[in-house]
XYZ file of C-alpha atoms in Angstrom:
436
model
C 61.375 81.861 -184.839
C 59.899 84.261 -187.328
C 60.034 84.442 -191.110
C 60.201 87.617 -193.297
C 57.141 89.711 -193.568
C 56.347 90.319 -197.351
C 54.309 93.495 -198.255
C 52.515 94.050 -201.406
C 52.926 97.395 -203.590
C 49.356 98.153 -202.543
C 50.187 98.006 -198.814
C 53.446 99.861 -199.005
C 52.199 102.692 -201.039
C 49.142 103.009 -198.880
C 50.945 103.102 -195.391
C 54.386 104.696 -196.319
C 57.654 103.412 -195.312
C 57.927 105.494 -192.269
C 54.875 103.849 -190.815
C 56.296 100.267 -191.339
C 59.242 101.109 -189.193
C 57.969 99.066 -186.190
C 57.605 95.852 -188.115
C 60.729 93.796 -188.424
C 62.281 92.023 -191.474
C 60.300 93.754 -194.183
C 60.539 92.334 -197.775
C 59.047 95.376 -199.878
C 57.701 94.979 -203.287
C 58.465 98.098 -205.470
C 55.683 100.796 -205.659
C 53.702 101.414 -208.706
C 50.226 101.027 -210.007
C 48.171 98.290 -208.682
C 44.712 97.874 -210.301
C 43.630 95.177 -207.946
C 42.127 93.452 -211.023
C 41.764 89.608 -211.423
C 45.149 89.704 -213.473
C 47.203 90.835 -210.527
C 46.039 90.070 -206.895
C 48.554 89.712 -204.043
C 47.455 88.697 -200.718
C 49.294 88.297 -197.475
C 48.958 85.492 -195.007
C 50.187 85.412 -191.363
C 50.532 82.315 -189.172
C 52.336 81.113 -186.001
C 54.229 77.825 -185.667
C 57.822 76.168 -186.274
C 59.702 76.123 -189.550
C 58.090 72.695 -190.239
C 54.720 74.250 -190.368
C 56.091 76.991 -192.647
C 57.319 74.227 -195.042
C 53.958 72.716 -195.320
C 52.140 76.112 -195.615
C 54.435 77.042 -198.527
C 53.535 73.841 -200.128
C 49.907 74.605 -199.794
C 50.428 78.032 -201.347
C 52.415 76.602 -204.166
C 49.420 74.178 -205.014
C 46.912 76.908 -204.748
C 48.758 79.397 -206.974
C 49.104 76.631 -209.543
C 45.455 76.327 -209.799
C 44.854 80.235 -209.423
C 47.448 81.757 -211.429
C 46.291 85.239 -211.135
C 46.667 85.268 -207.367
C 49.941 85.612 -205.368
C 50.269 84.890 -201.653
C 53.110 86.109 -199.496
C 53.161 85.049 -195.889
C 55.099 85.700 -192.539
C 55.128 83.455 -189.453
C 56.428 83.633 -185.931
C 56.497 81.647 -182.659
C 52.982 81.593 -180.896
C 54.477 83.664 -177.958
C 55.368 86.731 -180.196
C 52.831 86.060 -183.065
C 50.062 88.400 -181.870
C 52.484 91.163 -180.729
C 53.762 91.221 -184.402
C 50.293 91.251 -185.848
C 49.291 94.012 -183.608
C 52.315 95.903 -184.764
C 51.423 95.485 -188.342
C 47.865 96.610 -187.583
C 49.029 99.596 -185.748
C 51.179 100.547 -188.660
C 48.200 100.819 -190.887
C 47.946 97.302 -192.365
C 46.422 93.990 -191.714
C 46.925 90.635 -193.471
C 44.315 89.535 -195.840
C 44.522 85.980 -194.347
C 45.080 85.678 -190.536
C 45.652 82.573 -188.605
C 43.564 83.172 -185.457
C 43.226 81.382 -182.138
C 39.838 81.171 -180.360
C 41.171 82.787 -177.297
C 41.808 86.064 -179.456
C 38.715 86.084 -181.761
C 36.531 88.272 -179.532
C 39.222 90.773 -179.102
C 39.873 91.318 -182.741
C 36.050 91.059 -183.518
C 35.545 94.028 -180.992
C 38.116 96.000 -182.853
C 36.468 95.298 -186.081
C 39.499 93.627 -187.565
C 37.908 90.352 -188.805
C 35.508 89.734 -191.406
C 32.235 87.914 -191.061
C 32.402 84.844 -193.274
C 28.863 83.990 -193.415
C 28.228 85.385 -196.768
C 31.056 83.301 -198.351
C 29.607 80.219 -196.650
C 26.098 80.997 -197.877
C 27.289 81.322 -201.621
C 29.518 78.138 -201.226
C 32.790 79.840 -201.852
C 33.539 78.104 -198.384
C 31.764 74.880 -198.595
C 31.050 73.542 -195.143
C 28.480 70.820 -196.400
C 30.536 68.027 -195.082
C 32.166 69.871 -192.027
C 31.948 68.627 -188.600
C 29.270 70.519 -187.008
C 30.487 70.418 -183.520
C 33.835 71.774 -184.709
C 32.155 74.491 -186.652
C 29.837 75.565 -183.502
C 33.015 75.759 -181.334
C 34.398 78.198 -183.839
C 31.739 80.824 -183.770
C 31.642 84.077 -181.808
C 28.037 84.737 -180.650
C 26.768 82.427 -183.464
C 29.045 84.295 -186.080
C 31.763 82.723 -188.030
C 34.982 84.914 -188.094
C 37.156 82.112 -189.106
C 37.277 78.495 -190.183
C 38.933 75.905 -188.121
C 41.788 74.175 -190.084
C 41.618 71.124 -187.786
C 40.532 70.032 -184.360
C 42.834 68.589 -181.765
C 42.836 67.426 -178.091
C 45.207 68.322 -175.355
C 47.718 65.507 -174.818
C 51.004 64.495 -173.328
C 53.842 63.440 -175.449
C 56.616 61.035 -174.282
C 59.968 59.974 -175.200
C 59.658 56.096 -175.530
C 63.277 55.748 -176.139
C 64.018 57.424 -172.768
C 61.256 55.550 -171.030
C 63.051 52.214 -172.086
C 66.284 53.560 -170.884
C 64.678 54.212 -167.612
C 63.391 50.617 -167.522
C 59.697 51.546 -167.103
C 56.873 49.964 -168.907
C 54.707 51.673 -171.284
C 52.323 54.087 -169.602
C 48.916 52.879 -169.183
C 46.039 53.947 -171.695
C 44.578 56.226 -168.785
C 45.910 57.309 -165.480
C 45.198 59.735 -162.523
C 47.192 62.782 -161.659
C 48.582 60.928 -158.720
C 49.680 57.961 -160.901
C 51.157 60.355 -163.470
C 53.132 61.817 -160.506
C 54.503 58.525 -159.385
C 55.581 57.577 -162.942
C 57.248 60.800 -163.594
C 59.038 60.625 -160.327
C 60.239 57.129 -161.152
C 61.779 58.419 -164.452
C 63.527 61.281 -162.642
C 64.982 58.726 -160.361
C 66.116 56.276 -163.020
C 67.630 58.988 -165.175
C 69.026 61.381 -162.633
C 72.589 60.676 -163.867
C 71.492 61.971 -167.286
C 69.849 65.253 -165.815
C 66.374 64.121 -167.060
C 63.124 64.778 -165.343
C 59.924 63.021 -165.780
C 57.789 65.946 -166.548
C 57.991 69.645 -167.195
C 56.392 72.010 -164.779
C 53.098 72.667 -166.314
C 51.522 74.828 -163.589
C 51.725 77.839 -165.990
C 49.945 76.182 -168.785
C 46.447 77.662 -169.139
C 45.325 74.579 -171.405
C 46.190 72.058 -168.821
C 44.643 74.141 -166.051
C 41.660 74.504 -168.080
C 41.153 70.475 -168.060
C 41.876 70.512 -164.210
C 39.178 72.874 -163.754
C 36.766 71.187 -166.193
C 37.416 67.949 -164.539
C 35.860 69.438 -161.326
C 32.729 70.280 -163.127
C 33.382 73.962 -164.100
C 34.432 76.074 -167.207
C 37.054 78.599 -167.061
C 34.633 81.221 -168.062
C 30.828 81.932 -167.647
C 28.660 82.532 -170.629
C 28.854 86.346 -170.091
C 32.818 86.163 -170.285
C 33.475 86.417 -166.581
C 35.755 84.004 -164.332
C 34.108 80.918 -163.116
C 36.929 79.177 -161.521
C 37.871 79.947 -157.990
C 40.897 80.911 -155.712
C 40.519 77.244 -154.420
C 40.681 75.777 -157.745
C 44.011 77.484 -158.366
C 45.333 76.799 -155.074
C 44.824 73.160 -155.793
C 46.482 73.357 -159.245
C 49.425 75.177 -157.579
C 49.693 72.572 -154.897
C 49.850 69.566 -157.255
C 52.840 71.108 -158.924
C 54.401 72.279 -155.736
C 54.402 68.534 -154.721
C 55.808 67.520 -158.315
C 58.739 69.985 -157.745
C 59.582 68.875 -154.253
C 59.528 65.168 -155.202
C 61.664 65.805 -158.192
C 59.159 64.414 -160.545
C 58.991 67.715 -162.717
C 61.832 70.120 -163.355
C 62.839 72.675 -160.902
C 61.468 76.373 -161.348
C 65.023 77.443 -162.675
C 64.856 75.026 -165.392
C 61.261 75.669 -166.393
C 62.113 79.511 -166.582
C 64.642 78.692 -169.463
C 61.648 77.905 -171.662
C 60.932 81.538 -173.218
C 58.644 80.552 -175.939
C 55.865 78.193 -176.779
C 55.509 74.986 -178.797
C 57.745 72.056 -179.679
C 60.956 73.897 -180.613
C 61.371 75.570 -177.104
C 60.273 72.515 -175.179
C 62.288 70.721 -172.502
C 61.447 67.403 -174.125
C 63.172 68.659 -177.527
C 65.960 69.847 -175.430
C 66.342 66.293 -173.904
C 65.634 67.615 -170.456
C 62.240 65.762 -169.742
C 60.652 62.593 -170.872
C 57.160 64.226 -171.211
C 55.749 67.362 -172.655
C 52.297 68.789 -172.738
C 50.721 70.013 -175.876
C 48.130 69.637 -178.598
C 47.652 66.373 -180.532
C 48.247 68.158 -183.895
C 51.750 69.167 -182.575
C 53.001 65.521 -182.459
C 54.692 65.483 -185.878
C 56.525 68.683 -185.035
C 57.875 67.281 -181.709
C 59.027 64.009 -183.616
C 60.789 66.123 -186.205
C 63.068 67.504 -183.538
C 64.577 64.306 -182.071
C 65.928 60.878 -183.333
C 64.036 59.286 -180.335
C 60.811 57.617 -180.711
C 57.917 59.568 -179.309
C 54.443 58.570 -178.584
C 51.109 60.165 -177.432
C 49.522 59.772 -174.058
C 46.144 60.874 -172.362
C 46.103 63.809 -169.996
C 45.549 62.485 -166.464
C 42.044 61.995 -165.451
C 40.099 63.615 -162.648
C 36.662 63.464 -161.112
C 34.924 64.088 -164.374
C 35.642 64.807 -168.104
C 37.884 67.584 -168.838
C 39.542 67.318 -172.319
C 37.598 68.591 -175.288
C 37.931 68.686 -179.041
C 39.218 72.132 -179.720
C 39.149 73.961 -183.036
C 42.903 74.433 -183.553
C 43.848 77.305 -185.742
C 41.286 79.276 -187.274
C 41.731 80.988 -190.721
C 40.303 84.464 -190.756
C 40.044 87.338 -193.071
C 41.155 90.811 -192.522
C 38.135 93.179 -192.364
C 39.891 95.441 -194.679
C 41.267 93.037 -197.351
C 40.417 94.123 -200.901
C 40.596 90.597 -201.982
C 38.319 88.859 -199.530
C 36.687 86.574 -202.091
C 40.085 85.257 -203.074
C 41.000 84.979 -199.486
C 37.962 82.758 -198.866
C 38.681 80.609 -201.857
C 42.024 79.902 -200.406
C 40.528 78.959 -197.156
C 38.190 76.607 -198.993
C 41.141 75.192 -200.875
C 42.905 74.288 -197.538
C 39.716 72.733 -195.910
C 38.067 70.847 -198.872
C 40.439 70.367 -201.770
C 42.510 67.228 -201.723
C 45.742 69.038 -202.771
C 45.322 71.589 -199.914
C 44.448 68.980 -197.370
C 47.366 66.926 -198.334
C 49.765 69.817 -198.263
C 49.207 70.846 -194.655
C 48.403 67.193 -193.429
C 47.531 66.969 -189.714
C 49.853 69.771 -188.584
C 47.075 72.053 -187.714
C 44.652 69.241 -186.370
C 42.281 66.595 -187.731
C 40.374 68.230 -190.681
C 36.866 69.146 -190.078
C 35.800 68.120 -193.783
C 34.857 64.559 -194.495
C 36.503 64.885 -197.910
C 39.747 66.154 -196.428
C 39.953 63.281 -194.136
C 39.260 60.755 -196.976
C 41.839 62.586 -199.098
C 44.423 62.124 -196.290
C 43.842 58.536 -195.397
C 45.988 56.883 -198.005
C 48.956 59.137 -197.475
C 49.370 59.107 -193.727
C 52.584 58.257 -192.143
C 53.025 56.452 -188.829
C 53.048 59.634 -186.880
C 49.724 60.917 -188.456
C 48.014 57.741 -188.011
C 49.008 57.923 -184.188
C 47.346 61.422 -184.083
C 44.237 60.071 -185.564
C 44.223 56.939 -183.254
C 44.584 59.378 -180.277
C 41.640 61.402 -181.374
C 39.518 58.346 -182.059
C 40.486 57.185 -178.368
C 39.629 60.663 -176.879
C 36.231 60.434 -178.648
C 35.271 57.301 -176.967
C 36.834 56.978 -173.727
C 34.622 59.407 -171.748
C 37.340 61.722 -170.636
C 36.281 64.505 -172.836
C 33.208 66.774 -173.132
C 32.160 69.362 -175.343
C 33.144 73.069 -174.644
C 30.403 75.413 -175.436
C 31.584 78.536 -173.525
C 33.790 80.895 -175.668
C 36.911 82.613 -174.551
C 36.284 86.190 -173.515
C 38.485 89.143 -175.110
C 40.747 89.039 -172.126
C 41.716 85.260 -172.208
C 45.289 85.905 -173.659
C 45.898 88.181 -170.694
C 44.639 85.407 -168.285
C 47.048 83.079 -169.871
C 49.926 85.399 -169.258
C 48.970 86.095 -165.716
C 48.828 82.454 -164.873
C 52.329 81.896 -166.282
C 53.624 84.819 -164.046
C 51.945 83.515 -161.126
C 53.122 79.956 -161.329
C 56.576 80.988 -161.754
C 56.335 83.355 -158.770
C 55.126 80.413 -156.663
C 57.931 77.924 -158.167
C 60.605 80.351 -157.148
C 59.137 80.748 -153.646
C 58.429 84.446 -154.203
C 54.750 83.661 -153.329
C 53.207 81.181 -151.095
C 50.675 79.004 -153.053
C 47.669 80.913 -151.570
C 49.290 84.253 -152.267
C 50.047 83.072 -155.849
C 46.553 81.982 -156.351
C 44.939 85.225 -155.125
C 47.108 87.054 -157.219
C 46.363 85.187 -160.285
C 42.757 85.488 -159.598
C 42.667 89.190 -159.182
C 44.756 89.455 -162.301
C 42.367 87.232 -164.212
C 39.267 89.076 -162.991
C 40.729 92.527 -164.100
C 41.786 90.925 -167.621
C 38.154 90.182 -168.481
C 36.477 93.107 -166.909
């Protein structure tokens, strides 16, 4: 789902209407003189997420503008699956947002293309105050030691389940932790119990790069080497595809045809939201968005465990500044508002993850609802149960293409167009090519 894209007079007059033809749903502000002075500054913000995130973001923008009456912020948003294509279209048309929600998988690419601003000067002069910011989260947000974006929160990969359906299936609450085989058995029991309703225990997550990464890390590796190459092997891929092949054959997860109907990413397009599965995979900060889509009671569950720790605290969405922004100082002020100001922190809540700033976390505590408390409890559990380990290797610039290649290969295997080994080899070759 995408909202309108709002362009300032400055941007329209610079680029020209013809250059903007490739960008959809434009809201154009009339051309005229734009002095760029403190009395009239208009910034553009882009981000991905569902409509619920847009509502929270607009609340934050409104609170910021009340304290900074000389600054106006317009925004556009889209589903993650199309967000970067829309962003690239805008950049190709000659413009780039002042404020850009960025994912760690894409930072290196945009840095190489000189599209992101080094935020170090704003950190040094305290425009962005990181004095009480979680240093681990901060370190994991860097690209070669340079901050090109500040994390708006941290999250762990999780499983979200429909407790109402679990009760209908006559099954007990899932254990605090479980192995992959235990999860397969549990999901299969759900499918059997709810077969008449067309509900399966699990989606087919064989194409989910975040889950595959945990699988690989549980086996003592990372997806990438420190110099941006592929670390996982064909055997790692084959074992992953084999697991989900067994899930499909046992009926524990949905058939390939059903999984293929999921054409987007995030809660809105999930099979759990559609009432077709009892489980979903996702990031812990998405819990509230999932819950908003159903009247059923949802709950958080750990990812299945392996031989070693695999999960990790991930900087969720970074907020970056476009390298060509004329209002970088004001953009940095807005970032600081989101991560440290109580009004900013309360406006976005935990939708983008657990805040890195101690001040922000303290401001949120008295206002947390049951769902937010569940997210914090899950974060605390993951920090103490020895199933997570710090991730210190950054994504290479081709990481996004690797994710797409995994999705394509997993679907080919699921539909029987390729054998497990053929699919594993195909994905591996595409992954190597993507990061070369």
